[in-house]
mmCIF file of C-alpha atoms and ligand atoms in Angstrom:
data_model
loop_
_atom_site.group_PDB
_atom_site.id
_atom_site.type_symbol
_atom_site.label_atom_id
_atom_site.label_comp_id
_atom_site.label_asym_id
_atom_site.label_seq_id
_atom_site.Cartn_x
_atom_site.Cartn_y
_atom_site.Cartn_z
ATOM 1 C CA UNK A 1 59.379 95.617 102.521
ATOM 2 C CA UNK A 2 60.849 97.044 98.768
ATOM 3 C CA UNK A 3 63.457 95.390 97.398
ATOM 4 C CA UNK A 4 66.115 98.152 98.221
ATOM 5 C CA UNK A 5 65.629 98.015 101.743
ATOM 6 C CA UNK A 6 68.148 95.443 103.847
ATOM 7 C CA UNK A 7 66.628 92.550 104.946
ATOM 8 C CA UNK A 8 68.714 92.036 108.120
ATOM 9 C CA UNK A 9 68.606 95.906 109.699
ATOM 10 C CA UNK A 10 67.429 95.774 113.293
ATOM 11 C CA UNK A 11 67.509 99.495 115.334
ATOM 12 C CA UNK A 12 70.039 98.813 118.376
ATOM 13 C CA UNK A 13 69.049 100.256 121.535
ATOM 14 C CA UNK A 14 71.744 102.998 121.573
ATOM 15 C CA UNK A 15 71.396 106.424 120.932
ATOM 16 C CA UNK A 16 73.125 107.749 117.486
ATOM 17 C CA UNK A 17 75.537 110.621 118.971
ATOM 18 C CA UNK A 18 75.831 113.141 116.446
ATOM 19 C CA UNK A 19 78.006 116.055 115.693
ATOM 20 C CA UNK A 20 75.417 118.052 114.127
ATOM 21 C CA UNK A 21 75.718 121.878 113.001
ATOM 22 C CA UNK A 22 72.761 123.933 113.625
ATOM 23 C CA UNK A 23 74.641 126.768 112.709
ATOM 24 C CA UNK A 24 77.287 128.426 111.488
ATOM 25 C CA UNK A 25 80.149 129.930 114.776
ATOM 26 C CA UNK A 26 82.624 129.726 117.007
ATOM 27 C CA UNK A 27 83.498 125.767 118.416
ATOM 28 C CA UNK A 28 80.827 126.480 121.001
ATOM 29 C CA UNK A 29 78.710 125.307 118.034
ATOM 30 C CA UNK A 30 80.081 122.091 118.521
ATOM 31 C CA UNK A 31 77.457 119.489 120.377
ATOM 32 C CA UNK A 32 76.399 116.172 120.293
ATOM 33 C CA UNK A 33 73.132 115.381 119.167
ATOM 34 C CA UNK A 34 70.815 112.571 119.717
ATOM 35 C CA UNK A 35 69.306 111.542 115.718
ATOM 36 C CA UNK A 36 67.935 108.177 114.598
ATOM 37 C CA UNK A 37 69.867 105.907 113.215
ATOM 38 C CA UNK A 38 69.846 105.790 109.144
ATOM 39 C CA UNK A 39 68.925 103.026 107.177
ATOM 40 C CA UNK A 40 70.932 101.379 104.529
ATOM 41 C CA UNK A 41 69.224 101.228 101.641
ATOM 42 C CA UNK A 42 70.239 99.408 98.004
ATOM 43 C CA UNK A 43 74.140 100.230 97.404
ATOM 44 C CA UNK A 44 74.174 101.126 101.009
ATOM 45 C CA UNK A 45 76.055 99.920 104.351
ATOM 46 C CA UNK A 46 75.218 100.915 107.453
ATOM 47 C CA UNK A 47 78.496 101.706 109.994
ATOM 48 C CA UNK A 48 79.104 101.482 113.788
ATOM 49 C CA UNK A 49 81.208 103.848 113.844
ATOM 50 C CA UNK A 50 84.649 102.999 116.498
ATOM 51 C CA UNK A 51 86.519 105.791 115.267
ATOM 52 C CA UNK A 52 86.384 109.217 113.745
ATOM 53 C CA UNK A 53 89.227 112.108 112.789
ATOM 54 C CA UNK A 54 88.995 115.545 112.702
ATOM 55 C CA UNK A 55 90.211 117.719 109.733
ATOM 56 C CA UNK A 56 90.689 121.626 109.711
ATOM 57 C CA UNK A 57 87.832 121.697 107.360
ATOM 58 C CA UNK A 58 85.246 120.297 110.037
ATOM 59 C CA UNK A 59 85.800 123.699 112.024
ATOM 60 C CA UNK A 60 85.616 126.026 108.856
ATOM 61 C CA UNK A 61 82.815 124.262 107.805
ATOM 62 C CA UNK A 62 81.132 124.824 111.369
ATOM 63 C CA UNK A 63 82.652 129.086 110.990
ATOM 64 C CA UNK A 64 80.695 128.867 107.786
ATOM 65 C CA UNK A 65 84.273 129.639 106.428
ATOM 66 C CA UNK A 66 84.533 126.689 103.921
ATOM 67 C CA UNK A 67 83.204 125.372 101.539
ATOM 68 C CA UNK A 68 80.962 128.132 100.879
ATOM 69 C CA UNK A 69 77.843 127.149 102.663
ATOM 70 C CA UNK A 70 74.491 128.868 102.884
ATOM 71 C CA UNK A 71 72.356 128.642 105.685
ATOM 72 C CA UNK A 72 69.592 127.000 104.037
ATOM 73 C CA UNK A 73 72.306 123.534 104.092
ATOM 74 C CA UNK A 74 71.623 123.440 107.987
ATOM 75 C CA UNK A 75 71.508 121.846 110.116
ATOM 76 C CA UNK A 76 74.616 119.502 108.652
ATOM 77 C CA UNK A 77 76.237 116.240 110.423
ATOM 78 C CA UNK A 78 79.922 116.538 110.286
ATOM 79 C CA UNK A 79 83.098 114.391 109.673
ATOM 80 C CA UNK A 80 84.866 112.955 106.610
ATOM 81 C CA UNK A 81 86.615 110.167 108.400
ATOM 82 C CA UNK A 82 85.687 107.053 109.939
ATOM 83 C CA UNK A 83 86.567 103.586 110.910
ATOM 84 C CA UNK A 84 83.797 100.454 112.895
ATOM 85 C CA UNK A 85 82.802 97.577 111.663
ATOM 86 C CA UNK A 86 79.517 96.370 109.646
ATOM 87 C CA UNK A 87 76.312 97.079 111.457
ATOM 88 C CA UNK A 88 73.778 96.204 108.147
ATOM 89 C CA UNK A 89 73.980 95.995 104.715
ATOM 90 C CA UNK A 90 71.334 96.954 102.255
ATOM 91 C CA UNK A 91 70.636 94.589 99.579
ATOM 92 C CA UNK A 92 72.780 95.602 96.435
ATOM 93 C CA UNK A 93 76.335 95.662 99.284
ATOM 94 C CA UNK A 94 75.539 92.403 100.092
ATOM 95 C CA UNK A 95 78.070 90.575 97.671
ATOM 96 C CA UNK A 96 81.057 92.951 98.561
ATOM 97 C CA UNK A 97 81.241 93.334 102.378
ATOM 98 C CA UNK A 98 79.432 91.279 105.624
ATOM 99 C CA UNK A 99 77.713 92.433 108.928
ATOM 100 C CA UNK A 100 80.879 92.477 111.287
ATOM 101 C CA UNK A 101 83.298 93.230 108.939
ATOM 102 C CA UNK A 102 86.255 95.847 110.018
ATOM 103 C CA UNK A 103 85.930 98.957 107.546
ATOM 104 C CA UNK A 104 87.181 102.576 107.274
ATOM 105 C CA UNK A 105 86.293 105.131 104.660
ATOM 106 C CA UNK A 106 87.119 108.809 103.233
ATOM 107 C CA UNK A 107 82.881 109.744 103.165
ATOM 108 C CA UNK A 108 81.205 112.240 100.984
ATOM 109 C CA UNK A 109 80.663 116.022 102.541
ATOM 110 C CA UNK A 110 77.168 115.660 103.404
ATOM 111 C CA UNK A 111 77.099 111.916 105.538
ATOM 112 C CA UNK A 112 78.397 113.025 108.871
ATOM 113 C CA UNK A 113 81.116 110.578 109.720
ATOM 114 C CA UNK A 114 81.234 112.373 113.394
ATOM 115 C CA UNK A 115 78.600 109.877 114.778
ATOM 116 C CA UNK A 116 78.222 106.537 116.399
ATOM 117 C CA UNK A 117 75.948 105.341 113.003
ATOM 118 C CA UNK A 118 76.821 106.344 109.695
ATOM 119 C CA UNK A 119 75.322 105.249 105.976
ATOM 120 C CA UNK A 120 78.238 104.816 103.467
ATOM 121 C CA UNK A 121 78.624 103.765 99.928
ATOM 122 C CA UNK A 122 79.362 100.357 99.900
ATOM 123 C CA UNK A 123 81.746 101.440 96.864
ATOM 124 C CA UNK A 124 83.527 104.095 99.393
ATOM 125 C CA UNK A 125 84.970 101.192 102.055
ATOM 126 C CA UNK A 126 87.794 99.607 102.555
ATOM 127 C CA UNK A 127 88.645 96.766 104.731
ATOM 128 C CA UNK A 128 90.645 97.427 107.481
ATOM 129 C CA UNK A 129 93.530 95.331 107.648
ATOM 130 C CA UNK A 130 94.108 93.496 110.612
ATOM 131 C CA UNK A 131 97.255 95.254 111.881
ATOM 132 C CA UNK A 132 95.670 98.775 112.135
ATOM 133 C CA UNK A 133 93.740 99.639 114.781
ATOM 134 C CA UNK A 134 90.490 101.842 114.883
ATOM 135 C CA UNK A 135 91.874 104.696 115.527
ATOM 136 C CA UNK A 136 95.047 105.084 112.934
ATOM 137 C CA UNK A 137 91.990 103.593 110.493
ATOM 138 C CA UNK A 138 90.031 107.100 111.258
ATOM 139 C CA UNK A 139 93.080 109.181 111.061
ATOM 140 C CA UNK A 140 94.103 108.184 107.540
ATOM 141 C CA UNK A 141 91.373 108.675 104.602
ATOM 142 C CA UNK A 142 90.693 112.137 104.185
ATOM 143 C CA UNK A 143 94.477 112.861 104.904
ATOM 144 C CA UNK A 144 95.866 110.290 102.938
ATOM 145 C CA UNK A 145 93.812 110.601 99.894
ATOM 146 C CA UNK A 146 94.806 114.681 100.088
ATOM 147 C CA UNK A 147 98.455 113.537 99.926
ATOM 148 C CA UNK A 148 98.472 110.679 97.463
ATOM 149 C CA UNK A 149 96.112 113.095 94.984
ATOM 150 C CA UNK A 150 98.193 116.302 95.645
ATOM 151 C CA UNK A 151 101.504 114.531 94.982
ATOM 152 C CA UNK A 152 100.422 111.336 92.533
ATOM 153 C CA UNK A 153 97.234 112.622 90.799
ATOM 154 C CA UNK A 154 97.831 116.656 90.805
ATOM 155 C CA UNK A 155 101.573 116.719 91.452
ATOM 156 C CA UNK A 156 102.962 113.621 89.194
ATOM 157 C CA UNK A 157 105.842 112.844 91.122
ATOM 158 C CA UNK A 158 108.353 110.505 89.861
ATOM 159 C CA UNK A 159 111.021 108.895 91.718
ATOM 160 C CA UNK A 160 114.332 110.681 91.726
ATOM 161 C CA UNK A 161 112.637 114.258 91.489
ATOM 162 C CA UNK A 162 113.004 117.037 94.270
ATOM 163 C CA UNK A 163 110.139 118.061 96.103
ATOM 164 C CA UNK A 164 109.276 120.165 99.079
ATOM 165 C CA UNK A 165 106.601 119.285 101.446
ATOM 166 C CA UNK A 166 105.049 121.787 103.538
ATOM 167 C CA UNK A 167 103.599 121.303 107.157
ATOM 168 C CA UNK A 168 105.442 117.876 107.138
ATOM 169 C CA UNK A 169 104.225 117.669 110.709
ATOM 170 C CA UNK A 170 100.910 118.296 110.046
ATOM 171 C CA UNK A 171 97.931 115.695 108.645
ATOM 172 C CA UNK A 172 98.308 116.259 105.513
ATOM 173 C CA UNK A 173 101.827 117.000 105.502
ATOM 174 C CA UNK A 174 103.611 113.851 107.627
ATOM 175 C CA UNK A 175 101.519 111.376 105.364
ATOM 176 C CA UNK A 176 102.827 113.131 102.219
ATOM 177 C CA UNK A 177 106.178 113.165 103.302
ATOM 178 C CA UNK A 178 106.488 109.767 104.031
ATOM 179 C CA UNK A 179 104.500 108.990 100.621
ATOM 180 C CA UNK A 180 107.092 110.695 98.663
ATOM 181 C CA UNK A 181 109.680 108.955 100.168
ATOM 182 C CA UNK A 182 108.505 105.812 100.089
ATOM 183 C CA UNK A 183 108.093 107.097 95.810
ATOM 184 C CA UNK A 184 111.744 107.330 95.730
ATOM 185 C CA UNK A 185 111.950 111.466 95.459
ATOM 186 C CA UNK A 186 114.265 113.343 97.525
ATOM 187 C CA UNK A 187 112.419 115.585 100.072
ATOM 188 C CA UNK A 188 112.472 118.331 101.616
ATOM 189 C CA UNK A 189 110.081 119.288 104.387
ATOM 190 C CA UNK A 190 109.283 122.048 106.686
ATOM 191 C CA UNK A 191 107.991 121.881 110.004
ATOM 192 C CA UNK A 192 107.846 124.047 113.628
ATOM 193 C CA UNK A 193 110.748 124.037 115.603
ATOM 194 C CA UNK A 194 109.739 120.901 118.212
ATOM 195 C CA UNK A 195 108.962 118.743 114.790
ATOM 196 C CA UNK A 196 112.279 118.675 113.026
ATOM 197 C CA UNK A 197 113.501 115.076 114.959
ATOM 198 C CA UNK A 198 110.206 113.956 113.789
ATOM 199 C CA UNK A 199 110.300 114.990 110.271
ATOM 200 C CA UNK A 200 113.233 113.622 110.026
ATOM 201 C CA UNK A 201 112.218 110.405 111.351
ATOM 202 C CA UNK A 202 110.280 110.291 108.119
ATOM 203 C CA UNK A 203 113.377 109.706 105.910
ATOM 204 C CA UNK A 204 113.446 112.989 104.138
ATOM 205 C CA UNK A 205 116.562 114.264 102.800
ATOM 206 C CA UNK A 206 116.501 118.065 105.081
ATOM 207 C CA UNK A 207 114.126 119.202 107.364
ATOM 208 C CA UNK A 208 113.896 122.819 107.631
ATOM 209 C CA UNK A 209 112.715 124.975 110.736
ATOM 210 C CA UNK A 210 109.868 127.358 109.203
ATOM 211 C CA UNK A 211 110.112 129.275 112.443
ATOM 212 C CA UNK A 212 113.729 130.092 111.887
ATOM 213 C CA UNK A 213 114.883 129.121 108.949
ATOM 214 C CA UNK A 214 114.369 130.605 105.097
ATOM 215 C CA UNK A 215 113.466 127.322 103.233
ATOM 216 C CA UNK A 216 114.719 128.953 100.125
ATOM 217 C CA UNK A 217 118.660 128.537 101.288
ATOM 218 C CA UNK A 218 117.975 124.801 101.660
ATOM 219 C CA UNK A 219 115.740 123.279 98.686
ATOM 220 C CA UNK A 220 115.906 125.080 95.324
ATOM 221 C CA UNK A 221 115.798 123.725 91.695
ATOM 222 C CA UNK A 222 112.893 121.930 92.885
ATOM 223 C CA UNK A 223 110.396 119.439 90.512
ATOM 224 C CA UNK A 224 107.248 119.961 93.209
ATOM 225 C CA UNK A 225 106.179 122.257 95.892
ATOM 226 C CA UNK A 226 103.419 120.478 97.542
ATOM 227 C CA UNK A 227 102.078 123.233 99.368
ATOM 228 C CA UNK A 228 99.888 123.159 102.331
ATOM 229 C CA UNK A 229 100.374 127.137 103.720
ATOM 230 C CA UNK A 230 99.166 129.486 101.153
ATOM 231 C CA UNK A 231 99.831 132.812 101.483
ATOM 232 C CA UNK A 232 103.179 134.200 101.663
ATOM 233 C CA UNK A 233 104.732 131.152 102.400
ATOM 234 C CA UNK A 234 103.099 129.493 98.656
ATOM 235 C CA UNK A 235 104.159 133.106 96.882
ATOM 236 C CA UNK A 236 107.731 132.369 98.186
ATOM 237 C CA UNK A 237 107.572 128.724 96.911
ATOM 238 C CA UNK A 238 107.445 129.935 93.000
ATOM 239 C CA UNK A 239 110.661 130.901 93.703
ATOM 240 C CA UNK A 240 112.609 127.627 94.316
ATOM 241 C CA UNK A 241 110.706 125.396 91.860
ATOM 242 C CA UNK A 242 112.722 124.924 88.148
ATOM 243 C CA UNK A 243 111.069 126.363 84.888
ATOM 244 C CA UNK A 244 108.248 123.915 84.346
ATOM 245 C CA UNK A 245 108.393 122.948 87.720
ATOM 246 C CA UNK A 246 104.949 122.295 89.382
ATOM 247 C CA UNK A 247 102.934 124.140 92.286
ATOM 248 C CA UNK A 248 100.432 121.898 93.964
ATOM 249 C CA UNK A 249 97.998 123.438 97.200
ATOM 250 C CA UNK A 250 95.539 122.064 99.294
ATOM 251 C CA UNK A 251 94.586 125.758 99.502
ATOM 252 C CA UNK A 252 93.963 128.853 96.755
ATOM 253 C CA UNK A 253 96.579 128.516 93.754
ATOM 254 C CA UNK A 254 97.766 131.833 92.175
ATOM 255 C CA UNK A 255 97.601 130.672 88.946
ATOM 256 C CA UNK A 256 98.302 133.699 87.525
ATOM 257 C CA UNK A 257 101.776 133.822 89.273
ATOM 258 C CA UNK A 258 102.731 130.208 87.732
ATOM 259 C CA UNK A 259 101.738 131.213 84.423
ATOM 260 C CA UNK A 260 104.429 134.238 84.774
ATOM 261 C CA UNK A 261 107.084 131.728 86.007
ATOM 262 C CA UNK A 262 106.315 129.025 83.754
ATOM 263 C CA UNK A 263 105.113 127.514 86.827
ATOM 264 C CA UNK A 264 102.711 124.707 86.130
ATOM 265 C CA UNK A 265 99.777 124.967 89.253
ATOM 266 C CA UNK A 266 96.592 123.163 89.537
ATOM 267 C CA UNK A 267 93.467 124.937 89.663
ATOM 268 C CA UNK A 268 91.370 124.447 93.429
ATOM 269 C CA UNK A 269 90.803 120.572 94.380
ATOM 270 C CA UNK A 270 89.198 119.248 96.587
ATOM 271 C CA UNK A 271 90.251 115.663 98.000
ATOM 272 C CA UNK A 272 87.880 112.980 96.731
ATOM 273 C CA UNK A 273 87.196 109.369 98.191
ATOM 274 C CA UNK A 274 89.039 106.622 96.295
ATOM 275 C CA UNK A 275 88.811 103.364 97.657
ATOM 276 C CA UNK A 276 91.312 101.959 95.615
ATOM 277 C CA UNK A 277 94.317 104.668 96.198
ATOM 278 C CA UNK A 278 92.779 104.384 99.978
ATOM 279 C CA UNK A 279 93.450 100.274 99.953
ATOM 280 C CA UNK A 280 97.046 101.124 98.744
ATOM 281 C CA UNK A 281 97.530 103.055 101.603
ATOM 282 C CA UNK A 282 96.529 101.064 104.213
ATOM 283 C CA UNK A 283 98.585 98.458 102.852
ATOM 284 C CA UNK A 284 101.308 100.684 102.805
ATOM 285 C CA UNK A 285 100.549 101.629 106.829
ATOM 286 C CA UNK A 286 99.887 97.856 107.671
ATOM 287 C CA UNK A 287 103.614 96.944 106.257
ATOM 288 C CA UNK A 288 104.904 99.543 108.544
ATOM 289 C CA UNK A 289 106.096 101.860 105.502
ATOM 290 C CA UNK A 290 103.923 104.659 106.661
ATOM 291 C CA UNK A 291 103.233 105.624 109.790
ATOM 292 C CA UNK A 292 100.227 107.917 110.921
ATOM 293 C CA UNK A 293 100.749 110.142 113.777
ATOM 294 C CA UNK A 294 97.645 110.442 116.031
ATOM 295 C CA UNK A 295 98.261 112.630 118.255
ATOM 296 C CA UNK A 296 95.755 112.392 120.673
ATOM 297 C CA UNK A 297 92.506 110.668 121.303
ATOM 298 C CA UNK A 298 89.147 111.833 123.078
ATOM 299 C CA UNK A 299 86.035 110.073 123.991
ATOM 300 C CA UNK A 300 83.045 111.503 121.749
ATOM 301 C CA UNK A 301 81.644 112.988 124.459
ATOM 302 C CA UNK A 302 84.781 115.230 124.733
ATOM 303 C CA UNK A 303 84.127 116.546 121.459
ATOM 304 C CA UNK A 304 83.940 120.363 121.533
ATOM 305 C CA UNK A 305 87.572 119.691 123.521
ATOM 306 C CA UNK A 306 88.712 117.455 120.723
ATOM 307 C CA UNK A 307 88.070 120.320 118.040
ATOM 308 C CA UNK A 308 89.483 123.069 120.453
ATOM 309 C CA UNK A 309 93.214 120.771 120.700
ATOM 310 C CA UNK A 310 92.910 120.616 117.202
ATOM 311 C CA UNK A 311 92.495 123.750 116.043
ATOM 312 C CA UNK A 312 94.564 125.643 119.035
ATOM 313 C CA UNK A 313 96.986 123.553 120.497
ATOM 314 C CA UNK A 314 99.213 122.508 117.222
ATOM 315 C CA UNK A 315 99.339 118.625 117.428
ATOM 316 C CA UNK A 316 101.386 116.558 115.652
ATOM 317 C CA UNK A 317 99.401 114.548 112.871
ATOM 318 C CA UNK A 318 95.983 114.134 113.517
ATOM 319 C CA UNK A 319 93.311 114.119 116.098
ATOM 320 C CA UNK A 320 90.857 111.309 116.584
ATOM 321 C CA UNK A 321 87.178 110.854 118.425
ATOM 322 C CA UNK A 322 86.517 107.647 119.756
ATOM 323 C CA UNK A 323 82.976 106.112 119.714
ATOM 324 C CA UNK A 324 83.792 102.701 120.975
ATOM 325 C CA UNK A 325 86.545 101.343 122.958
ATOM 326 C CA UNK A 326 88.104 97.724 121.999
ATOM 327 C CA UNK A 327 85.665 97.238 118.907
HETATM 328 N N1 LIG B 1 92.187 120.629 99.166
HETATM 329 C C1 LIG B 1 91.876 119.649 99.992
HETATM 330 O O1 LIG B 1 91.174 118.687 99.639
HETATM 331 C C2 LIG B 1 92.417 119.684 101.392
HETATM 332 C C3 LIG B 1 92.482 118.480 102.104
HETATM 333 C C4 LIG B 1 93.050 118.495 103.374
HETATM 334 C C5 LIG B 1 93.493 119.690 103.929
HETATM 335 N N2 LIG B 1 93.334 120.845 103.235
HETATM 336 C C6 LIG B 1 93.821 122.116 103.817
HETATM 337 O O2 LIG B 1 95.247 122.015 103.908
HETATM 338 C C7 LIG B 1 95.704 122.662 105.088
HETATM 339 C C8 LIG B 1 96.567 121.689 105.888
HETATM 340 O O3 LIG B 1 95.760 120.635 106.365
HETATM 341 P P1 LIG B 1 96.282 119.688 107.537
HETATM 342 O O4 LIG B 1 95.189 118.733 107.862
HETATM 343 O O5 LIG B 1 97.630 119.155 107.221
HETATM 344 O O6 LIG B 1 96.438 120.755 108.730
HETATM 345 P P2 LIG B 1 97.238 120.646 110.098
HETATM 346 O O7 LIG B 1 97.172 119.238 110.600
HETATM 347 O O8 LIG B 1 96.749 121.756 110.951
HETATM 348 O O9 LIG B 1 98.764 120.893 109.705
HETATM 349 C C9 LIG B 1 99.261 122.136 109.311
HETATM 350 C C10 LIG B 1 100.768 122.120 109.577
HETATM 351 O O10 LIG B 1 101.341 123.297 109.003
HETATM 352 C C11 LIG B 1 102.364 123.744 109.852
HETATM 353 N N3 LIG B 1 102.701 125.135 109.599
HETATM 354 C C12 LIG B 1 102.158 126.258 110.148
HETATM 355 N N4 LIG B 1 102.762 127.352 109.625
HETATM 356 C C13 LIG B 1 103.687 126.909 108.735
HETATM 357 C C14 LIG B 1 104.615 127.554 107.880
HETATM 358 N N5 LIG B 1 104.719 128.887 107.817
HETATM 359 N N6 LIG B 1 105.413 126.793 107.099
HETATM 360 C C15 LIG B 1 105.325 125.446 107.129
HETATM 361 N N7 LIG B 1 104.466 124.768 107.920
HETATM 362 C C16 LIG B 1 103.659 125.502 108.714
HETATM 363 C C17 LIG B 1 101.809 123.491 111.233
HETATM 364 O O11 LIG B 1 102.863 123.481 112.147
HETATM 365 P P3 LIG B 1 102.721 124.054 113.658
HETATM 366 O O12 LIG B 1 102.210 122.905 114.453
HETATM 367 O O13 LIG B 1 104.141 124.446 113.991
HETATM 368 O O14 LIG B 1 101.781 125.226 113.613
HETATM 369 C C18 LIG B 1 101.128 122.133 111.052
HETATM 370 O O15 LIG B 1 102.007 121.078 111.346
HETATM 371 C C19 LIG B 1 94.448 123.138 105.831
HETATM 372 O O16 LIG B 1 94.254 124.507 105.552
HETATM 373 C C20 LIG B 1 93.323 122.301 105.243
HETATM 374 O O17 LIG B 1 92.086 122.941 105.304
HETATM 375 C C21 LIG B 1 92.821 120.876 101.978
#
């Protein structure tokens, strides 16, 4: 055996359910697949996974939509999100985390967290705490890390500044409204028609009905848009920001457009994994400060079901696989 290979690894007799792409369509591309299970090796841990979310990027990266992907990165595993507990630990993860332990982690693109096995960077978990369960562990990193970046990181919000959140009822958009309240800013949110009791269960200061409303007659002079739309609704968001103001998207920024305004924007981002700013959120969930909506749950053999809900039926907060009940 070489040195970087764990010592205490053993093969369960389980298969490793995979959601692996081998290629690029329509969620009919979406199957489970039977793969070995990895090894942990050096810096690495090896996962049972319990729990895993999806994101809208999971079913543009299976349309071959985003990020740009060419076929020659097939077949992929997908999934960002995860949550289990220890399974084996390879030799340089042994003096941060133990076999057994309750983790959850925001994964790099190319691991697959969609599985029932996963290899992670030791460096990428966090402990779960004991008052969240699998599931709300799955639904949070990828999610949470988008908000707390977008409005900490990108947007630099301060307490006592206006911003406008939008999609407050989405995954992104209910974590970073409650995030910006918790920061001490006064918020303004948009959401569908059947979400405004919920957004403003969240504390913010005016929920406004995107479906009916103009969101311009109700937040203006604005510090931060945090803007999770695009399109028209992110070219109609210059307007209501003050001079010097700041424009952050999860999406395409027109740049150009800010610099006319004396909008400040941030160029394209892309979430990254932070285990620290991940650890502050969980404590922030296990205190009861934030709350994460899951929405609904499916067994991972209800997969190409779980992506369809997702993606057509408009749920509130997030969607989460389950690999194993009551782990
Ligand atoms: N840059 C990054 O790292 C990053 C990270 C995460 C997400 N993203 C992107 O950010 C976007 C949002 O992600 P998500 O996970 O929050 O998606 P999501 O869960 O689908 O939420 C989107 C929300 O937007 C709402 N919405 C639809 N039209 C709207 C409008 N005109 N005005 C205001 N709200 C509207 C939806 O409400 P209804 O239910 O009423 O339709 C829904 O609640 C996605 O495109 C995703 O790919 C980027």
């Amino acid at each position: 055996m070489t040195d970087d290979v764990i010592s205490d690894q053993h093969q369960p007799l389980v298969p490793n359910r995979t959601v692996w792409l081998d290629q690029f369509g329509d969620l009919d591309v979406i199957a489970l697949s039977e793969r070995p299970i990895p090894q942990a090796v050096d810096d690495e841990v090896l996962v049972r996974v319990a729990a895993a979310s999806i994101n809208p990027v999971d079913w543009k990266t299976a349309a071959g939509e985003f990020p740009p992907m060419s076929a020659d990165a097939l077949p992929f595993a997908l999934g960002r999100d995860l949550s289990g507990r220890i399974e084996a630990l390879g030799t340089r993860a042994h003096n941060m985390l133990s076999v057994g332990q309750r983790v959850f982690a925001f994964i790099d693109f190319d691991r697959g967290g969609q599985a029932d096995y996963v290899v992670v960077k030791a460096v990428e978990l966090v402990a779960t705490p004991d008052e969240i369960d699998n599931a709300t562990a799955a639904a949070l990193p990828l999610a949470g890390m988008t908000a707390w970046q977008g409005l900490f990181d990108h947007g630099q919000l301060q307490a006592g500044q206006r911003v406008l959140i939008h999609g407050a009822a989405g995954g992104v958009g209910h974590l970073a409204a409650q995030l910006a309240v918790w920061k001490g800013a006064t918020v303004f949110a948009t959401a569908g028609s059947r979400d405004l009791d919920y957004v403003r269960s969240l504390g913010v200061e005016r929920a406004i009905d995107y479906e009916n409303e103009r969101f311009e007659d109700h937040a203006t002079d604005l510090d931060l848009v945090f803007d999770t739309q695009g399109g028209e609704t992110q070219a109609r968001s210059f307007g209501v920001l003050k001079r010097g103001g700041t424009l952050v998207s999860t999406l395409e920024t027109d740049e150009e457009k800010g610099r006319e305004l004396g909008i400040r924007t941030v160029p394209r981002w892309l979430a990254e994994p932070n285990a620290a700013q991940l650890g502050e959120i969980a404590a922030l969930v296990a205190a009861g400060t934030v709350k994460v909506a899951v929405a609904e749950t499916f067994g991972f053999d209800r997969v190409r079901d779980a992506y369809a809900f997702t993606k057509d039926e408009h749920p509130r907060g997030k969607v989460v696989l389950i690999m194993a009940e009551n782990e």
